[in-house]
Short mmCIF file of C-alpha atoms in Angstrom, two decimals:
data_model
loop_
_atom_site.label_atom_id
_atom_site.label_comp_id
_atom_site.label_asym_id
_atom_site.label_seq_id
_atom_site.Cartn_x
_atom_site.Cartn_y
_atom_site.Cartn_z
CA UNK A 1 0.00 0.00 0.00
CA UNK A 2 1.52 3.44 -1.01
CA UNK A 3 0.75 6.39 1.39
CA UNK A 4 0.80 9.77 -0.36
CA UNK A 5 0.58 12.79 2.24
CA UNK A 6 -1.55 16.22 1.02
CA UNK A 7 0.10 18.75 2.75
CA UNK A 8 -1.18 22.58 1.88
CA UNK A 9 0.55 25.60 2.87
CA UNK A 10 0.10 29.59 2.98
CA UNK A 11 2.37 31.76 5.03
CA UNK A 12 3.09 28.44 7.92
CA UNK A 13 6.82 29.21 9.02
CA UNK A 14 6.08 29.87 11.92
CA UNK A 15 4.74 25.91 13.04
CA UNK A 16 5.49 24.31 9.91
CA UNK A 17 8.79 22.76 10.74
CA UNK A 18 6.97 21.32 13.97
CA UNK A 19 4.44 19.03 11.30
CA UNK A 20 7.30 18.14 8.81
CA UNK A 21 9.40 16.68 11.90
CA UNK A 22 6.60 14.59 12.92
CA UNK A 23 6.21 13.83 9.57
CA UNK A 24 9.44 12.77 9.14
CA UNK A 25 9.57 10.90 12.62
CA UNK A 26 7.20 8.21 11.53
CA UNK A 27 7.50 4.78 12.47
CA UNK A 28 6.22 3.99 9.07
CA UNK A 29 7.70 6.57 6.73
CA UNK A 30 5.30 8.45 3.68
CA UNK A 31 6.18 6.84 0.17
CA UNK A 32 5.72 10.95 -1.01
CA UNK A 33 4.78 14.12 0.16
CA UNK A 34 3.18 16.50 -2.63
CA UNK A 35 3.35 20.35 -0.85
CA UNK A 36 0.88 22.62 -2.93
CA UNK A 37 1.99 25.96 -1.40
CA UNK A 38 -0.61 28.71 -1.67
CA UNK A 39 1.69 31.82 -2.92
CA UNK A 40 3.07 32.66 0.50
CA UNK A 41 5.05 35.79 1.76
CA UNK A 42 6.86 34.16 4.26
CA UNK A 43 9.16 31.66 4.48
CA UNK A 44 7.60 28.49 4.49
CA UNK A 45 8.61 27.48 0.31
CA UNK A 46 12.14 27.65 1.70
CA UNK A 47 11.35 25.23 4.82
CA UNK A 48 9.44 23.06 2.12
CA UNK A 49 12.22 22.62 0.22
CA UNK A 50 15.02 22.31 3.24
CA UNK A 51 12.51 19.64 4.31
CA UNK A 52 12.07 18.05 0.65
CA UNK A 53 16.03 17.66 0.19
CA UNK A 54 17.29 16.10 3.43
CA UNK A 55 14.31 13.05 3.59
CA UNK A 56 14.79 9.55 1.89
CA UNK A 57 11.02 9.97 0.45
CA UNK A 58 9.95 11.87 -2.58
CA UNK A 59 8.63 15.51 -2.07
CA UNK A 60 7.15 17.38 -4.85
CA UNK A 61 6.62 21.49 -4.43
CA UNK A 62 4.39 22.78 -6.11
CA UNK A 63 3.97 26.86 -5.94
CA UNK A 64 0.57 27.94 -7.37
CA UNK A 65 0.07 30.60 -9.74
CA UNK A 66 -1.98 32.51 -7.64
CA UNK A 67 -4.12 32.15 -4.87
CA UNK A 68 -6.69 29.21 -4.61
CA UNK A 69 -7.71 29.13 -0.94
CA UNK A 70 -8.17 25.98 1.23
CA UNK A 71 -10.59 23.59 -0.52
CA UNK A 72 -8.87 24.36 -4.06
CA UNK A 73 -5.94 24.28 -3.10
CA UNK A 74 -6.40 20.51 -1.08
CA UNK A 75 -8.50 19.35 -4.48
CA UNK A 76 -5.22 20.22 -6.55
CA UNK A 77 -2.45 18.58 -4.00
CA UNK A 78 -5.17 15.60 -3.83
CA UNK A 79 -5.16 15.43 -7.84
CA UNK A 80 -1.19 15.28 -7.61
CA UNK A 81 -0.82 12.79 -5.32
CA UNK A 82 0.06 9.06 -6.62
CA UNK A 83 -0.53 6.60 -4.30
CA UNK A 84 -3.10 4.34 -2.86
CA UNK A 85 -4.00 6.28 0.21
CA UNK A 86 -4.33 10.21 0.50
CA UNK A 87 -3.53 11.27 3.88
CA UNK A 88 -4.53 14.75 4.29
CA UNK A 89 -1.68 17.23 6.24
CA UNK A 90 -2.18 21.03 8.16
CA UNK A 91 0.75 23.32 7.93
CA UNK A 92 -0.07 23.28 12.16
CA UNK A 93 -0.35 20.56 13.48
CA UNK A 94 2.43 17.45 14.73
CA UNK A 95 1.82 14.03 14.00
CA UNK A 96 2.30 11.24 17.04
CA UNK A 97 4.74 9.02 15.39
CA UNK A 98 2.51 5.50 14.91
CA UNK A 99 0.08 7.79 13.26
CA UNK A 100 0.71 6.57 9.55
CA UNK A 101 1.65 3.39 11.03
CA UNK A 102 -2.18 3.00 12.33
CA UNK A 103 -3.98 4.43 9.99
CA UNK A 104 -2.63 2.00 7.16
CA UNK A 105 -3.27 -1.08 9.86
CA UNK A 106 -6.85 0.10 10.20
CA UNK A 107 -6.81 0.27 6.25
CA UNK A 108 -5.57 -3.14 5.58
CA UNK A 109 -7.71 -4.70 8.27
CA UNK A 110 -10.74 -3.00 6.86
CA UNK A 111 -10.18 -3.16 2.94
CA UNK A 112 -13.88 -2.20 2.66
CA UNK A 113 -13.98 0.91 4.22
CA UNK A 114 -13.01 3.98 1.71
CA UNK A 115 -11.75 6.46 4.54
CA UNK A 116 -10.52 6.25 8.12
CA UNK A 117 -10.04 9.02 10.66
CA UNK A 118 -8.84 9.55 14.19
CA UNK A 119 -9.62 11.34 17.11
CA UNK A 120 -6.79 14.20 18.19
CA UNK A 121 -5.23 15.93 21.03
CA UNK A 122 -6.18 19.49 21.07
CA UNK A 123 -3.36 21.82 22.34
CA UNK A 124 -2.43 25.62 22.28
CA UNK A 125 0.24 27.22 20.12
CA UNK A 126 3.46 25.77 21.95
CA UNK A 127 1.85 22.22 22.18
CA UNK A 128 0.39 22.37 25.89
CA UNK A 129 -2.58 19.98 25.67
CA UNK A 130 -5.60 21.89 26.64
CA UNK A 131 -7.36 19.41 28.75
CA UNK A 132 -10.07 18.18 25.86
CA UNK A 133 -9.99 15.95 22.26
CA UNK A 134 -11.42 16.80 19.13
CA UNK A 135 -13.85 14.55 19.69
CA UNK A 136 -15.23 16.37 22.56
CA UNK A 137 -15.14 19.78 20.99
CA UNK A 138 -17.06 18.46 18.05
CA UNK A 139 -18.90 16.63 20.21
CA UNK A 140 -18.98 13.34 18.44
CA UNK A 141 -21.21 11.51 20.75
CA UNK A 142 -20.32 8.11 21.57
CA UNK A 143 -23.73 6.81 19.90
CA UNK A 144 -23.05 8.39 16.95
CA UNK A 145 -19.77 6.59 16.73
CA UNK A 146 -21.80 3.28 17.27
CA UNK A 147 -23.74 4.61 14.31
CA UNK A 148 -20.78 4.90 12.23
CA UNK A 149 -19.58 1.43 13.10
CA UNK A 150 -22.77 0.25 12.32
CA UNK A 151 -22.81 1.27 8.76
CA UNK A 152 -24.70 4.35 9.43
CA UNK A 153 -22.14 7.19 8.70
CA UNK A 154 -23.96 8.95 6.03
CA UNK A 155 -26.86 9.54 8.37
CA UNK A 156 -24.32 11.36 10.95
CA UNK A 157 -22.36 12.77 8.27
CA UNK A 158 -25.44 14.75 6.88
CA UNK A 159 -26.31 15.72 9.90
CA UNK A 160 -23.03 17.65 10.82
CA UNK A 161 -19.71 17.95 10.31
CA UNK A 162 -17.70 14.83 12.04
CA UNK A 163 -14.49 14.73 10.04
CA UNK A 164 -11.25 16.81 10.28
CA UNK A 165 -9.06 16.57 7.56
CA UNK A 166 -5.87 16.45 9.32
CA UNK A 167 -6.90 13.41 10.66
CA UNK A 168 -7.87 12.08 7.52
CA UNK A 169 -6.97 9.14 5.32
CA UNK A 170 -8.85 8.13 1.80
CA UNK A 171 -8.49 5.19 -0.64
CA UNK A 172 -7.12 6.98 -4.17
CA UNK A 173 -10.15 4.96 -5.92
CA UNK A 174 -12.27 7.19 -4.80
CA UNK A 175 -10.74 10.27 -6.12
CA UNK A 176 -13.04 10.60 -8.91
CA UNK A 177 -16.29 11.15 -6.89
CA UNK A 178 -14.37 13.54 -4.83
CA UNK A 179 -13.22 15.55 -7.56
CA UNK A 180 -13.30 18.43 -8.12
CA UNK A 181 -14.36 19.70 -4.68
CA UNK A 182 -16.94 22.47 -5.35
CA UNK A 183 -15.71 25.82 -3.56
CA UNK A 184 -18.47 26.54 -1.47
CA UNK A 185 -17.56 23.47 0.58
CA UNK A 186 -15.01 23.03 3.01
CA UNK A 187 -12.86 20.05 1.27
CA UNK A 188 -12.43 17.16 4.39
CA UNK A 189 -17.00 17.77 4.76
CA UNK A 190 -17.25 17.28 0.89
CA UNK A 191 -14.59 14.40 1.16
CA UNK A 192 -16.19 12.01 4.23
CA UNK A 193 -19.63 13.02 2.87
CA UNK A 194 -18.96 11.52 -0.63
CA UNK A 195 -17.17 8.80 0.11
CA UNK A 196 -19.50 7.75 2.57
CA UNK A 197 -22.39 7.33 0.15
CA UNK A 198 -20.74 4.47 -1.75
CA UNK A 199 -18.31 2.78 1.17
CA UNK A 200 -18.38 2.19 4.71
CA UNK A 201 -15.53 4.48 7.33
CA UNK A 202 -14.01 4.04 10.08
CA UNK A 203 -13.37 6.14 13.29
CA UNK A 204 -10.30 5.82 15.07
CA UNK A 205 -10.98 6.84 18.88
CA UNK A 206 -7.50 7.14 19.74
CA UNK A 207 -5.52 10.66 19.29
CA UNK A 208 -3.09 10.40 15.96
CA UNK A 209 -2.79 14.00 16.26
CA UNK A 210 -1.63 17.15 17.99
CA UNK A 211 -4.69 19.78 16.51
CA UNK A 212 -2.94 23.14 17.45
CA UNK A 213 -5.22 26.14 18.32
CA UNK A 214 -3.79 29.38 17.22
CA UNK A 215 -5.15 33.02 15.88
CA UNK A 216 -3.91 32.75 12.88
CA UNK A 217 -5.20 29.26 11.44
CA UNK A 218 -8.00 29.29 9.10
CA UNK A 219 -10.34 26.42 10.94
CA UNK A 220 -10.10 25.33 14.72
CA UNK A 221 -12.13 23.66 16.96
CA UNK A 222 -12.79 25.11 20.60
CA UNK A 223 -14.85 24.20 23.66
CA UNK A 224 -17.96 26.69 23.07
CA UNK A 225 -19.98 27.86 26.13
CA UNK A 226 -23.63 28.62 25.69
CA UNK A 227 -23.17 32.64 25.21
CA UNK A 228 -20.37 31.82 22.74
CA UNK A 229 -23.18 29.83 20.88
CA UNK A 230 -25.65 32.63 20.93
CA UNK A 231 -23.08 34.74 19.20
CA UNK A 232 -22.48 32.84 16.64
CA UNK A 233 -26.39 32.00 16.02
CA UNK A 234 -26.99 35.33 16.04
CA UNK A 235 -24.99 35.49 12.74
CA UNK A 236 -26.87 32.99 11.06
CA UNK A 237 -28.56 34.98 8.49
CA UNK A 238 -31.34 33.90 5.97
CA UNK A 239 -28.17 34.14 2.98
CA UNK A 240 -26.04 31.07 5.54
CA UNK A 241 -28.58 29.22 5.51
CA UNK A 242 -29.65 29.20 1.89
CA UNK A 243 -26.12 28.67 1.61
CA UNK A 244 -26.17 25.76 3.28
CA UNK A 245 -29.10 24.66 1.31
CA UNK A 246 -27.14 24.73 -2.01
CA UNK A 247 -24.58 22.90 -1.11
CA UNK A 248 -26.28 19.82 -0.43
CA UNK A 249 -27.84 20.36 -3.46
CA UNK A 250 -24.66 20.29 -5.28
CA UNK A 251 -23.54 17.27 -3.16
CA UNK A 252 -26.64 15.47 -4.72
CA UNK A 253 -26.39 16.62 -8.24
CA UNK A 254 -22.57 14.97 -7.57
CA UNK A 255 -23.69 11.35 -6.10
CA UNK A 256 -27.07 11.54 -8.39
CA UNK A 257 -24.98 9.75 -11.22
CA UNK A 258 -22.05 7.51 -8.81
CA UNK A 259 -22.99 3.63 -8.96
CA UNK A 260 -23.22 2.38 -5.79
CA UNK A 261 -25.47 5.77 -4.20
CA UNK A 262 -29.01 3.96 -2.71
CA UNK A 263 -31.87 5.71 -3.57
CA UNK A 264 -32.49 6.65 0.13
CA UNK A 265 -29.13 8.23 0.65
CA UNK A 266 -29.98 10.95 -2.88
CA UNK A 267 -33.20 11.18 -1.07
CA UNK A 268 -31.73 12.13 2.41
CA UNK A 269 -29.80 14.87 0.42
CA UNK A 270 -32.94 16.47 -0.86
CA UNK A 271 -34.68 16.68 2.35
CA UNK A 272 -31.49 18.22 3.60
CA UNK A 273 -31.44 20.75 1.27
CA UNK A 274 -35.43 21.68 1.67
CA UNK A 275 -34.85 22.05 4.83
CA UNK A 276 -32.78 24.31 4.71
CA UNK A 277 -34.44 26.25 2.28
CA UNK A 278 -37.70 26.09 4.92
CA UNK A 279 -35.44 27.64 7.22
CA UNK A 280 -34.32 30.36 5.23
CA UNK A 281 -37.73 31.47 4.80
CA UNK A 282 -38.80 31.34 8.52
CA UNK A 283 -35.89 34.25 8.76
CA UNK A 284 -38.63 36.64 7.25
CA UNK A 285 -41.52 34.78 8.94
CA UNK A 286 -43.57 36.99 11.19
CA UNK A 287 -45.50 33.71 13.08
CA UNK A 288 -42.35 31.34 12.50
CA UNK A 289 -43.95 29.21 15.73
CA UNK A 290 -46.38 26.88 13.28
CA UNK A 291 -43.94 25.95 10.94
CA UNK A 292 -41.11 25.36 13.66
CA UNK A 293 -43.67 22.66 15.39
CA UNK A 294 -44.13 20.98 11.94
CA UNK A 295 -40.41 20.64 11.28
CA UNK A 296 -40.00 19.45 14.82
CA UNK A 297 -43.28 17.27 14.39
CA UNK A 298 -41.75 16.03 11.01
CA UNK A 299 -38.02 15.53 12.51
CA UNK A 300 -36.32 17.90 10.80
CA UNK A 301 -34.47 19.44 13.07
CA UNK A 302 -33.04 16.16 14.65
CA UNK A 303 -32.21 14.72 11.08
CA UNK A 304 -30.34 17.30 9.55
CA UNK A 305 -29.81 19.84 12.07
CA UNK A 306 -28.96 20.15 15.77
CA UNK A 307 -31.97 18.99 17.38
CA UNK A 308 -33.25 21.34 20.29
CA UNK A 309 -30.28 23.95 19.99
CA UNK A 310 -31.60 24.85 16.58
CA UNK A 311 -35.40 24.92 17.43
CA UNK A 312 -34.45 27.39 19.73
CA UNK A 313 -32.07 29.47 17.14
CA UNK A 314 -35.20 29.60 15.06
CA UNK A 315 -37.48 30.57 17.87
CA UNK A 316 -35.22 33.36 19.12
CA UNK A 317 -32.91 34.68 16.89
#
């Protein structure tokens, strides 16, 4: 099985040398590396390159034209990548040494499944562990990780985001479904949804992972408390969630011609994206009450949204 590591970058200097280390400290070594740098002004090319020329495996560098932003830029150092397996990489973050090791055991014990991912240790800029996984700040319940097991991934997948890319590992077959990665998406949701419309997954529950938490990174994942919540509900507008709406739109227009997609699972997609679109609408409502209690009658809300926590968004926001 050949391993090829995604790794983007855009001005990382500052923590990239700590992920190439780890990277290079594996107890099972990459069989390449394919960098697709994102026109940075710093100097992470040059630590790239330092990197690329004193490792046994192949690097390629690749310095893009111009910007392409996070999900392009992943879909192009995905397209680039040669082998087997696409393990996705962060500029940020620091690999525990087994973690390549573990995730192509998990692979090769469960040559049905078309992506793996692990849980991670969540820790501040210089690496102090901040006292909670990525699990728990996602909150990826342990029955929904039964469901997964259980050949119900989609289900939780639609539901919400479960799957980080840096802890990420995908079976090159599947490349074709996944590409190209429409821009409104973030690329690891567009990834584990796809892929887990035509092939089972598997969680890994034990950290791979160091998931820094800095200013500066693009995406992070923190321990909200409830007014923290409110303040990001309250910026929920009708446009994010009509937003929201077309993107599982596009994600069925995608699996609406993939052998293999069950009938149910295109279906699931449409409701998705109605009800969204029902949502949207209640933004302008004046009596939004009777048409919350029918979604909540009809299970909308626990299906494809966040149960309770977004009946109330609806009712008060």
């Amino acid at each position: 099985m050949k391993l090829s590591v995604a790794l983007c970058t855009y001005n990382g200097e500052k923590y990239l040398a700590d992920q190439l280390a780890s990277v290079r400290a594996q107890s099972r070594l990459p069989d390449e590396v394919v960098v697709c740098d994102d026109v940075s002004t710093d100097g992470t090319v040059g630590v790239v390159r330092r990197f690329a020329a004193e490792v046994s495996f192949p690097v390629r560098v690749e310095v893009n034209a111009e910007n392409l932003r996070s999900t392009r830029n992943f879909a192009k150092a995905i397209g680039l990548c040669t082998g087997d397996v696409v393990v996705l990489s962060d500029q940020d973050d620091v690999w525990l040494p087994h973690k390549l090791e573990t995730l192509e055991r998990t692979l090769l014990a469960h040559p049905e499944a078309g992506f793996v991912w692990s849980n991670a240790a969540v820790v501040n800029d210089t690496l102090n562990p901040l006292g909670f996984t990525l699990w728990d700040a996602i909150r990826f319940s342990p029955s929904d990780q039964r469901r997964v097991r259980q050949g119900r991934a989609f289900e939780v997948l639609l539901k919400r985001y479960r799957v980080t890319g840096a802890t990420m590992a995908f079976r090159a077959a599947y490349r074709d479904i996944v590409l190209p990665i429409p821009p409104e998406w973030v690329h690891d949701a567009w990834i584990a949804l796809v892929i887990a419309a035509v092939a089972p997954c598997v969680p890994i529950e034990e950290p791979l992972i160091r998931y820094r938490q800095h200013a500066s990174q693009q995406i992070g994942q923190r321990m909200r408390g409830l007014y923290a919540q409110y303040l990001l509900a309250k910026q929920m507008t009708r446009g994010t969630f009509e937003a929201v709406a077309g993107r599982y739109a596009m994600a069925r227009d995608r699996l609406g011609g993939v052998r293999g997609v069950s009938a149910r699972d295109l279906e699931l997609l449409d409701r998705k994206a109605q009800f969204f679109t029902r949502r949207a609408a209640m933004r302008d409502a004046r009596w939004r009450f009777p048409r919350i209690l029918r979604e909540v009658w009809e299970g909308g809300y626990s299906r494809y949204a966040l149960g309770w926590k977004s009946v109330a968004q609806d009712l008060i926001l």
